[in-house]
Amino acid sequence: MDSNSALERWRRTVGAEHVLERQRCHDYSRNTLGFDRPVQAVVRPSTVDEVRDCVVIASDAGVPLYPISTGRNWGYGSRLPPVDSVVLDLGRLARIDIRSDEADLGLVTVEPGVTQGQLSRHLDDHGLPFMVPTTGAGPDCSLLGNALERGFGITPATDHFAAVAAVTVVLPDGSLYESPLRALSSPDQRVPAFKWGIGPYLDGLFGQSNLGVVVRMTLQLVRRPERVEAFVFNLKRDADLEAAVDAVRGLQQSLPGLVGGINLLNRRRGLSMFAPYPDDEGRLISDPRIDAMGREHGVAPWLGIGGLYADSAVAAGARRAIRRRLCPVSRMVTFFSHDRVRLLRRVAGWLPGRKVAVQRERLGSFEQALDIMVGRPRRVALPLAYWRPGFRPPENTEALDPDRDRCGLMWYAPLVPLDGAAARRATDFVERTCRKHGFNPLITLTALSGSVADATVPLLFDPDTEAEAARACYLELVDEGRKLGLQPYRLNVAAMDRVTAQEGPTWDLARRIKHAVDPRGIIAPGRYVAAGRGDGGEGGGGA
């Protein structure tokens, strides 16, 4: 790629301070996938108009652009382009807009640089009782970027792309796309929050794609109810998994809106939250050691955790319904509110003993999990990236940065029917494949609805010595899993050709749309959608 003239034009158009040269771009090539690809240049616009200038200049010069939001897409590629491109860093676009006539409706418009933490503080500062669509990735991650990747959480707004009411997109020719109802209305008109608009639904084209640069997004937030409680249950036997998954399906179907996403974590995944990695074990901890750690830290073969969202008048009946569904597979279902967790932590602080100390640590994790459930982002899941032999996260969790700290992390995330037998087949497959390659099978099943779950499986490794082994394990999980019907809902930047190389009417139409909208393949080549035939470009994806 010859981008010298393009960079000169950027300097003249948006100012030299917006352009990072190659020698200053090393941080943009760091990622948790275990390999670096040199980044030639980074452009950091501050306004939508500057984004349009960058796109027009890139199109004229034939220089591919790779847009990122905050670049904290840990485990999927962080800020690294799938192929050689100039990175378009949108982190400086960090405006939050809540119109006075939309505040009571829970509508908020954000730019790419707005993080979960920023929105949470904004809502608190303005006394708005709505929940941020949180994830376990932490408060420094982009809301817009996560929604475009179709991320999910465990609040009632489990599906974050479903919460998108409108988008504004810079197209490859520099023009602006607006969602239909916005495009039909004048700036001073109140626009109904109707996701589908009128005419063909086009907003969906910009999720997991490369058809434009999304610069604004309106989200429909969920109001925080009077009571939010976590419920926790344990499976004493691995053999109870099928029955537990079927019980979770019954809850999701019978209590929609009252129950958020429900997580089922296997023992190894639970221990990664509550216990330090044993330094005398290798990359794969032996089963006897896992059993001993489980007994020591009180982690059952499977741990279940979910959220209950209800007014006080409804909560008691919902608790009874949850217990009725889960008690046949778990001897005890325990409910925790913030007040109860804080009380238990105070009591535990007065008592001596190792077992009490373990319970204090668990209660601290439950308190942070409750914060996430009420829409307050926390870093409770981020230390997972540091859970491997001889590695410890910084004492200050505010300073966690898996890219900077050379943590190896790849996420395998297949979709699984919310059915006990299907869940068993999926978990058995993950167990076999991870063990074959010498990795701990850390499994979480998250019920996204009454019919589907996502299985998130992190591969943790030393990027200096184990990256090839991790990649081999990951690709086998993806390729062999697809043969079993386990389709990933999301891929990392090194594996997107697993999708872009597909043939058939669906992917052919995606390529034809790409060629029509972006004939030179300027926006995010190599990301999800391949180039259309006949354009000579590399194709790509990602907004």
XYZ file of C-alpha atoms in Angstrom:
543
model
C 0.000 0.000 0.000
C 1.368 3.470 -0.899
C -0.261 5.866 1.540
C 2.349 8.666 1.726
C 0.335 11.039 -0.424
C -2.842 10.138 1.461
C -1.167 10.890 4.796
C 0.006 14.243 3.451
C -3.560 15.067 2.447
C -4.776 14.024 5.896
C -2.260 16.380 7.481
C -3.527 19.250 5.382
C -7.186 18.365 5.910
C -7.443 17.433 9.561
C -4.106 18.599 10.977
C -0.890 16.727 11.678
C -1.861 16.106 15.305
C -4.519 13.684 14.089
C -2.003 11.400 12.325
C 0.291 8.909 14.056
C 3.242 7.734 11.960
C 4.345 4.118 11.778
C 7.061 4.440 14.410
C 4.450 5.674 16.908
C 1.884 2.970 16.145
C 3.307 -0.008 18.032
C 0.512 -0.022 20.622
C -2.042 -0.504 17.836
C -0.450 -3.775 16.749
C -0.539 -5.273 20.243
C -3.352 -7.708 20.861
C -4.221 -10.745 22.929
C -4.196 -13.096 19.906
C -0.434 -13.556 20.258
C 0.841 -12.016 17.023
C 1.767 -8.524 15.877
C 1.201 -7.064 12.431
C 2.857 -3.667 11.816
C 0.356 -0.833 11.593
C 1.473 1.708 8.993
C -0.418 4.702 10.300
C -3.256 5.741 12.588
C -5.666 8.598 11.961
C -7.568 10.063 14.906
C -10.369 12.392 13.799
C -12.327 14.405 16.358
C -15.580 15.107 14.528
C -17.919 13.415 12.087
C -16.869 15.878 9.387
C -13.244 14.862 9.891
C -14.255 11.209 9.576
C -15.915 12.029 6.259
C -12.743 13.821 5.101
C -10.646 10.783 6.010
C -12.937 8.404 4.151
C -13.039 10.562 1.011
C -9.254 10.956 0.970
C -8.738 7.240 1.529
C -11.163 6.405 -1.262
C -9.419 8.788 -3.673
C -5.997 7.390 -2.791
C -7.066 3.745 -2.649
C -5.880 3.419 0.952
C -7.896 0.944 3.081
C -9.183 2.192 6.435
C -9.878 0.049 9.497
C -12.267 1.793 11.928
C -12.035 1.092 15.644
C -13.940 2.572 18.580
C -11.868 2.280 21.776
C -9.777 -0.654 20.536
C -10.484 -2.869 23.545
C -11.955 -5.775 21.641
C -9.905 -8.142 23.793
C -9.758 -11.743 22.646
C -11.019 -10.885 19.159
C -8.206 -8.679 17.854
C -8.230 -5.483 19.917
C -7.191 -2.691 17.480
C -5.456 -4.864 14.889
C -6.770 -4.841 11.280
C -7.317 -8.213 9.593
C -5.132 -7.002 6.682
C -2.727 -4.096 6.220
C -4.739 -0.885 6.611
C -4.579 2.601 8.065
C -6.332 2.472 11.439
C -9.167 4.997 11.798
C -9.273 5.528 15.574
C -12.676 6.978 16.515
C -11.946 7.205 20.233
C -11.974 11.024 20.158
C -15.623 10.992 19.077
C -17.023 10.657 22.596
C -20.214 12.701 22.714
C -23.275 11.565 24.664
C -26.552 13.153 23.607
C -29.805 12.735 25.539
C -32.459 15.090 24.226
C -34.817 16.533 26.802
C -37.814 15.054 24.989
C -36.164 11.594 24.931
C -34.752 11.394 28.461
C -37.862 9.831 29.985
C -37.972 7.349 27.113
C -34.498 6.018 27.891
C -33.086 7.005 24.510
C -29.428 7.978 24.332
C -27.243 8.746 21.318
C -23.553 7.912 21.624
C -20.464 8.225 19.466
C -17.857 5.453 19.065
C -15.558 6.645 21.865
C -18.275 6.578 24.551
C -17.535 3.817 27.045
C -19.767 1.887 29.415
C -18.251 3.793 32.313
C -18.817 7.210 30.722
C -22.480 6.506 30.067
C -22.950 5.156 33.592
C -21.522 8.363 35.085
C -23.615 10.489 32.717
C -26.832 8.747 33.742
C -25.960 9.120 37.423
C -25.037 12.795 37.036
C -28.381 13.539 35.367
C -30.466 11.377 37.702
C -31.681 9.088 34.912
C -32.783 5.664 36.241
C -31.690 3.560 33.272
C -29.240 0.676 32.969
C -26.129 0.680 30.820
C -25.992 -2.403 28.538
C -22.978 -3.793 30.398
C -20.562 -6.585 29.532
C -17.780 -8.277 31.461
C -15.161 -6.521 29.313
C -15.079 -3.562 31.686
C -16.068 0.101 31.920
C -13.457 1.301 29.391
C -14.996 -0.502 26.404
C -17.095 1.104 23.684
C -20.875 0.775 23.732
C -21.180 1.343 19.993
C -18.431 -1.120 19.096
C -19.890 -3.850 21.301
C -23.373 -3.395 19.852
C -22.051 -3.574 16.268
C -20.303 -6.835 17.142
C -23.682 -8.061 18.475
C -22.321 -8.358 21.974
C -24.515 -9.436 24.850
C -24.821 -9.095 28.619
C -26.988 -10.352 31.463
C -29.289 -7.369 32.023
C -32.827 -7.587 30.550
C -31.373 -5.945 27.413
C -29.345 -9.104 26.796
C -28.957 -8.575 23.033
C -27.153 -5.255 22.635
C -27.699 -4.902 18.889
C -31.419 -5.375 19.476
C -31.257 -2.201 21.614
C -30.049 -0.128 18.640
C -32.824 2.245 17.564
C -30.945 4.273 14.920
C -27.500 4.772 13.379
C -25.577 7.404 11.448
C -22.980 5.995 9.068
C -20.274 7.521 6.881
C -20.433 5.572 3.620
C -17.330 4.862 1.511
C -18.047 7.838 -0.781
C -18.217 10.204 2.212
C -22.000 10.577 2.221
C -24.024 10.107 5.420
C -26.562 7.336 5.895
C -29.273 7.971 8.501
C -31.859 5.491 9.764
C -35.076 5.983 7.735
C -37.212 7.782 10.333
C -34.336 10.153 11.138
C -33.721 10.792 7.451
C -37.409 11.643 6.900
C -37.597 14.052 9.853
C -36.294 17.569 10.296
C -33.631 18.087 13.015
C -36.118 19.729 15.411
C -38.767 17.018 15.092
C -39.295 14.316 17.674
C -38.497 10.988 16.000
C -40.329 7.887 17.244
C -38.030 5.164 18.567
C -39.120 2.451 16.163
C -36.161 0.251 15.291
C -37.472 -0.974 11.945
C -38.337 2.447 10.489
C -40.132 2.346 7.147
C -39.166 0.544 3.977
C -36.300 -1.993 3.816
C -34.506 -2.430 7.146
C -30.989 -1.288 6.268
C -29.504 -0.514 9.682
C -28.744 -4.193 10.189
C -26.305 -4.115 7.275
C -23.810 -2.259 9.461
C -23.514 -4.885 12.197
C -20.504 -7.209 11.747
C -19.822 -5.759 8.326
C -17.591 -3.403 6.384
C -20.083 -1.236 4.517
C -19.422 2.044 6.321
C -18.134 3.786 9.430
C -20.783 4.069 12.144
C -20.302 7.432 13.867
C -23.481 7.699 15.951
C -25.888 5.222 17.462
C -29.133 5.683 19.386
C -29.707 3.053 22.067
C -32.947 2.148 23.819
C -32.011 1.733 27.483
C -33.989 -0.322 29.997
C -35.267 1.375 33.125
C -33.768 0.057 36.363
C -36.593 -1.667 38.293
C -37.328 -1.271 41.964
C -35.501 -4.490 42.851
C -32.541 -6.191 41.231
C -31.364 -9.427 42.808
C -28.840 -12.041 41.809
C -29.751 -15.682 42.247
C -27.057 -18.322 42.582
C -27.357 -22.101 42.377
C -24.907 -25.004 42.251
C -24.970 -28.314 40.438
C -23.374 -30.939 42.652
C -22.862 -33.309 39.730
C -21.731 -32.697 36.175
C -24.477 -35.129 35.143
C -27.105 -32.550 36.184
C -26.155 -30.135 33.389
C -28.846 -31.299 30.936
C -31.636 -30.909 33.477
C -30.300 -27.515 34.552
C -30.227 -26.189 30.974
C -33.813 -27.327 30.447
C -34.810 -25.609 33.715
C -33.115 -22.397 32.587
C -35.038 -22.583 29.318
C -38.269 -22.850 31.290
C -37.331 -19.734 33.283
C -36.453 -17.732 30.192
C -39.710 -18.675 28.532
C -41.999 -18.250 31.549
C -40.495 -15.074 33.070
C -39.519 -12.883 30.103
C -38.426 -9.434 31.196
C -38.141 -10.532 34.825
C -35.083 -12.731 34.326
C -31.989 -11.523 32.483
C -29.337 -13.691 30.892
C -28.483 -16.722 33.066
C -24.915 -18.017 33.168
C -23.829 -21.604 33.787
C -20.078 -21.839 34.495
C -18.177 -25.105 34.698
C -15.851 -25.684 37.668
C -12.678 -24.583 35.875
C -14.325 -21.338 34.780
C -15.642 -20.736 38.306
C -12.195 -21.323 39.786
C -10.701 -18.805 37.362
C -12.845 -16.201 39.156
C -12.252 -17.267 42.748
C -8.844 -18.995 42.983
C -5.272 -18.137 41.919
C -3.688 -20.349 39.290
C -1.568 -23.060 40.970
C 2.022 -22.320 40.005
C 3.063 -25.969 40.273
C 0.626 -26.956 37.505
C 1.220 -26.576 33.773
C -1.036 -25.122 31.100
C -3.699 -27.775 31.737
C -4.518 -28.303 35.406
C -5.029 -31.973 36.287
C -8.523 -33.189 37.171
C -7.576 -34.263 40.737
C -6.145 -30.795 41.375
C -9.279 -29.145 39.984
C -11.444 -31.284 42.280
C -9.292 -30.349 45.278
C -9.434 -26.644 44.382
C -13.189 -26.906 43.976
C -13.562 -28.325 47.485
C -11.213 -25.709 48.955
C -12.974 -22.746 47.342
C -16.513 -24.102 47.408
C -16.890 -24.227 43.614
C -19.281 -26.934 42.404
C -19.022 -28.791 39.058
C -21.358 -26.126 37.639
C -22.210 -22.696 39.050
C -25.372 -20.900 37.940
C -25.973 -17.160 38.295
C -28.785 -14.991 36.987
C -30.583 -11.743 37.652
C -34.136 -11.011 38.795
C -35.621 -7.639 37.780
C -38.970 -6.708 39.302
C -40.956 -4.329 41.457
C -41.348 -5.445 45.076
C -44.927 -6.582 44.468
C -43.773 -8.988 41.764
C -40.400 -10.075 43.161
C -41.724 -12.512 45.791
C -43.760 -14.449 43.242
C -40.855 -14.462 40.789
C -38.541 -15.868 43.475
C -40.976 -18.712 44.091
C -41.154 -19.458 40.377
C -37.337 -19.473 40.070
C -36.972 -21.830 43.036
C -39.685 -24.095 41.663
C -37.798 -24.453 38.373
C -34.283 -24.798 39.788
C -34.673 -26.721 43.043
C -35.063 -30.100 41.278
C -31.486 -29.668 39.950
C -29.965 -27.638 42.799
C -30.500 -28.182 46.519
C -30.378 -24.479 47.223
C -31.155 -21.326 45.242
C -29.836 -18.244 47.047
C -30.903 -14.681 46.309
C -28.592 -11.726 46.911
C -29.391 -8.039 46.888
C -26.729 -5.350 47.239
C -27.784 -4.753 50.834
C -27.523 -8.430 51.726
C -24.093 -8.847 50.139
C -22.728 -5.815 51.979
C -24.105 -7.094 55.281
C -22.572 -10.540 54.748
C -19.223 -8.995 53.836
C -19.228 -6.948 57.043
C -20.052 -10.019 59.124
C -17.366 -12.065 57.349
C -14.868 -9.297 58.073
C -15.286 -9.876 61.803
C -14.589 -13.613 61.606
C -11.186 -15.336 61.343
C -10.206 -18.355 59.307
C -9.239 -19.345 55.771
C -12.725 -20.497 54.791
C -14.222 -17.181 55.879
C -11.578 -15.319 53.857
C -12.546 -17.362 50.796
C -16.198 -16.450 51.324
C -15.288 -12.757 51.648
C -13.557 -12.919 48.256
C -16.570 -14.633 46.702
C -18.934 -12.061 48.166
C -16.784 -9.317 46.674
C -17.123 -10.949 43.263
C -20.890 -11.315 43.739
C -21.150 -7.625 44.615
C -19.387 -6.665 41.396
C -21.574 -9.098 39.457
C -24.628 -7.421 40.975
C -23.290 -4.056 39.849
C -23.099 -5.375 36.282
C -26.643 -6.703 36.601
C -27.966 -3.254 37.551
C -26.125 -1.706 34.610
C -23.023 -0.422 36.407
C -19.903 -1.611 34.565
C -17.143 -3.318 36.549
C -13.876 -5.150 35.831
C -14.883 -8.362 37.610
C -14.312 -10.538 34.512
C -11.142 -8.871 33.213
C -8.654 -10.647 35.560
C -9.545 -13.851 33.687
C -7.062 -12.836 30.969
C -4.264 -13.095 33.556
C -5.195 -16.584 34.858
C -2.276 -18.771 33.782
C 0.877 -20.259 35.345
C 3.248 -17.745 36.933
C 1.129 -14.753 35.907
C -0.645 -12.348 38.227
C -2.748 -9.302 37.392
C -1.780 -5.920 38.840
C -3.027 -5.301 42.381
C -4.910 -2.266 41.102
C -7.685 -3.617 38.891
C -8.180 -0.102 37.491
C -4.874 -0.622 35.658
C -5.764 -3.885 33.887
C -4.813 -3.882 30.209
C -4.433 -7.375 28.677
C -2.838 -5.994 25.498
C -0.183 -4.013 27.338
C 0.504 -6.852 29.774
C 1.012 -9.466 27.048
C -1.915 -11.673 28.002
C -2.802 -14.348 25.487
C -6.571 -14.598 25.044
C -8.798 -15.948 22.267
C -12.548 -16.288 22.613
C -14.390 -19.178 21.000
C -18.086 -18.282 21.103
C -20.465 -20.743 19.416
C -24.254 -20.561 19.556
C -25.969 -23.522 21.199
C -29.696 -24.402 21.217
C -31.027 -23.930 24.755
C -31.617 -27.639 25.154
C -29.985 -29.997 27.624
C -28.867 -32.582 25.101
C -27.448 -29.913 22.751
C -25.590 -28.263 25.635
C -24.049 -31.596 26.610
C -22.839 -32.257 23.059
C -21.315 -28.765 22.889
C -19.550 -28.940 26.250
C -18.226 -32.444 25.594
C -16.804 -31.250 22.269
C -15.126 -28.239 23.890
C -13.725 -30.412 26.679
C -12.216 -32.917 24.225
C -10.736 -30.327 21.908
C -9.222 -28.085 24.585
C -7.682 -31.046 26.416
C -6.278 -32.404 23.152
C -4.328 -29.168 22.684
C -3.393 -28.832 26.348
C -5.705 -25.953 27.339
C -8.049 -25.658 30.285
C -11.653 -26.016 29.032
C -13.217 -22.936 30.640
C -16.894 -22.916 29.666
C -19.737 -20.483 30.267
C -23.192 -21.076 28.814
C -25.228 -17.845 28.705
C -28.936 -18.090 27.953
C -29.643 -15.255 25.501
C -33.345 -16.065 25.179
C -35.738 -18.944 25.678
C -34.264 -20.776 22.693
C -30.538 -20.073 22.367
C -27.402 -19.834 24.482
C -23.903 -18.694 23.689
C -20.977 -20.773 24.907
C -18.012 -18.497 25.643
C -14.714 -20.359 25.878
C -11.495 -18.384 26.557
C -8.179 -19.862 25.492
C -5.521 -18.478 27.867
C -1.877 -18.751 26.825
C 1.611 -17.251 26.848
C 1.813 -15.250 23.607
C 5.603 -15.695 23.431
C 5.591 -19.506 23.494
C 2.052 -20.833 23.049
C 0.421 -18.691 20.364
C 0.620 -21.345 17.645
C -0.864 -23.987 19.928
C -3.699 -21.630 20.878
C -4.415 -20.799 17.245
C -4.470 -24.501 16.313
C -6.912 -25.194 19.149
C -9.093 -22.230 18.211
C -9.306 -23.150 14.525
C -10.154 -26.757 15.358
C -12.906 -25.538 17.684
C -14.310 -23.313 14.930
C -14.000 -25.758 12.029
C -14.979 -28.979 13.772
C -17.629 -27.209 15.836
C -19.338 -25.973 12.678
C -19.564 -29.578 11.464
C -21.522 -30.302 14.663
C -23.827 -27.307 14.075
C -21.990 -25.014 16.501
C -21.814 -21.784 14.533
C -19.763 -18.967 16.119
C -21.662 -15.731 16.636
C -18.400 -13.805 16.365
C -14.841 -14.421 15.137
C -11.442 -12.904 15.764
C -9.588 -10.990 13.052
C -7.295 -13.939 12.268
C -10.199 -16.273 11.523
C -12.718 -14.137 9.645
C -11.802 -15.843 6.370
C -13.669 -18.814 7.821
C -16.773 -16.788 6.923
C -15.665 -14.592 4.028
C -14.610 -17.621 1.979
C -18.088 -19.173 2.099
C -19.992 -19.729 -1.137
C -23.728 -19.709 -1.733
C -26.531 -17.158 -2.168
C -26.186 -15.566 1.290
C -22.508 -14.709 1.075
C -22.714 -13.940 -2.634
C -25.369 -11.304 -1.888
C -23.176 -9.862 0.896
C -20.273 -9.559 -1.555
C -22.487 -7.953 -4.190
C -23.705 -5.358 -1.677
C -20.094 -4.714 -0.623
C -19.039 -4.195 -4.220
C -21.952 -1.828 -4.884
C -21.358 0.306 -1.791
C -17.561 0.111 -1.588
C -16.215 -0.879 -5.030
C -12.594 -0.149 -4.080
C -12.756 -2.141 -0.848
C -11.727 0.857 1.269
C -13.596 0.148 4.519
C -12.150 -2.569 6.773
C -10.814 -5.070 4.212
C -10.786 -8.610 5.533
C -13.559 -8.075 8.078
C -16.469 -10.546 7.767
C -17.631 -9.611 4.236
C -15.324 -10.354 1.325
C -14.939 -8.117 -1.706
C -17.441 -8.412 -4.492
C -16.320 -10.215 -7.602
C -14.686 -8.066 -10.198
C -13.585 -5.198 -7.964
C -9.993 -6.333 -7.568
C -10.002 -5.461 -3.881
C -9.430 -7.631 -0.854
C -12.845 -7.236 0.690
C -13.376 -6.753 4.379
C -15.709 -5.847 7.150
C -16.446 -3.975 10.301
C -18.046 -0.697 11.054
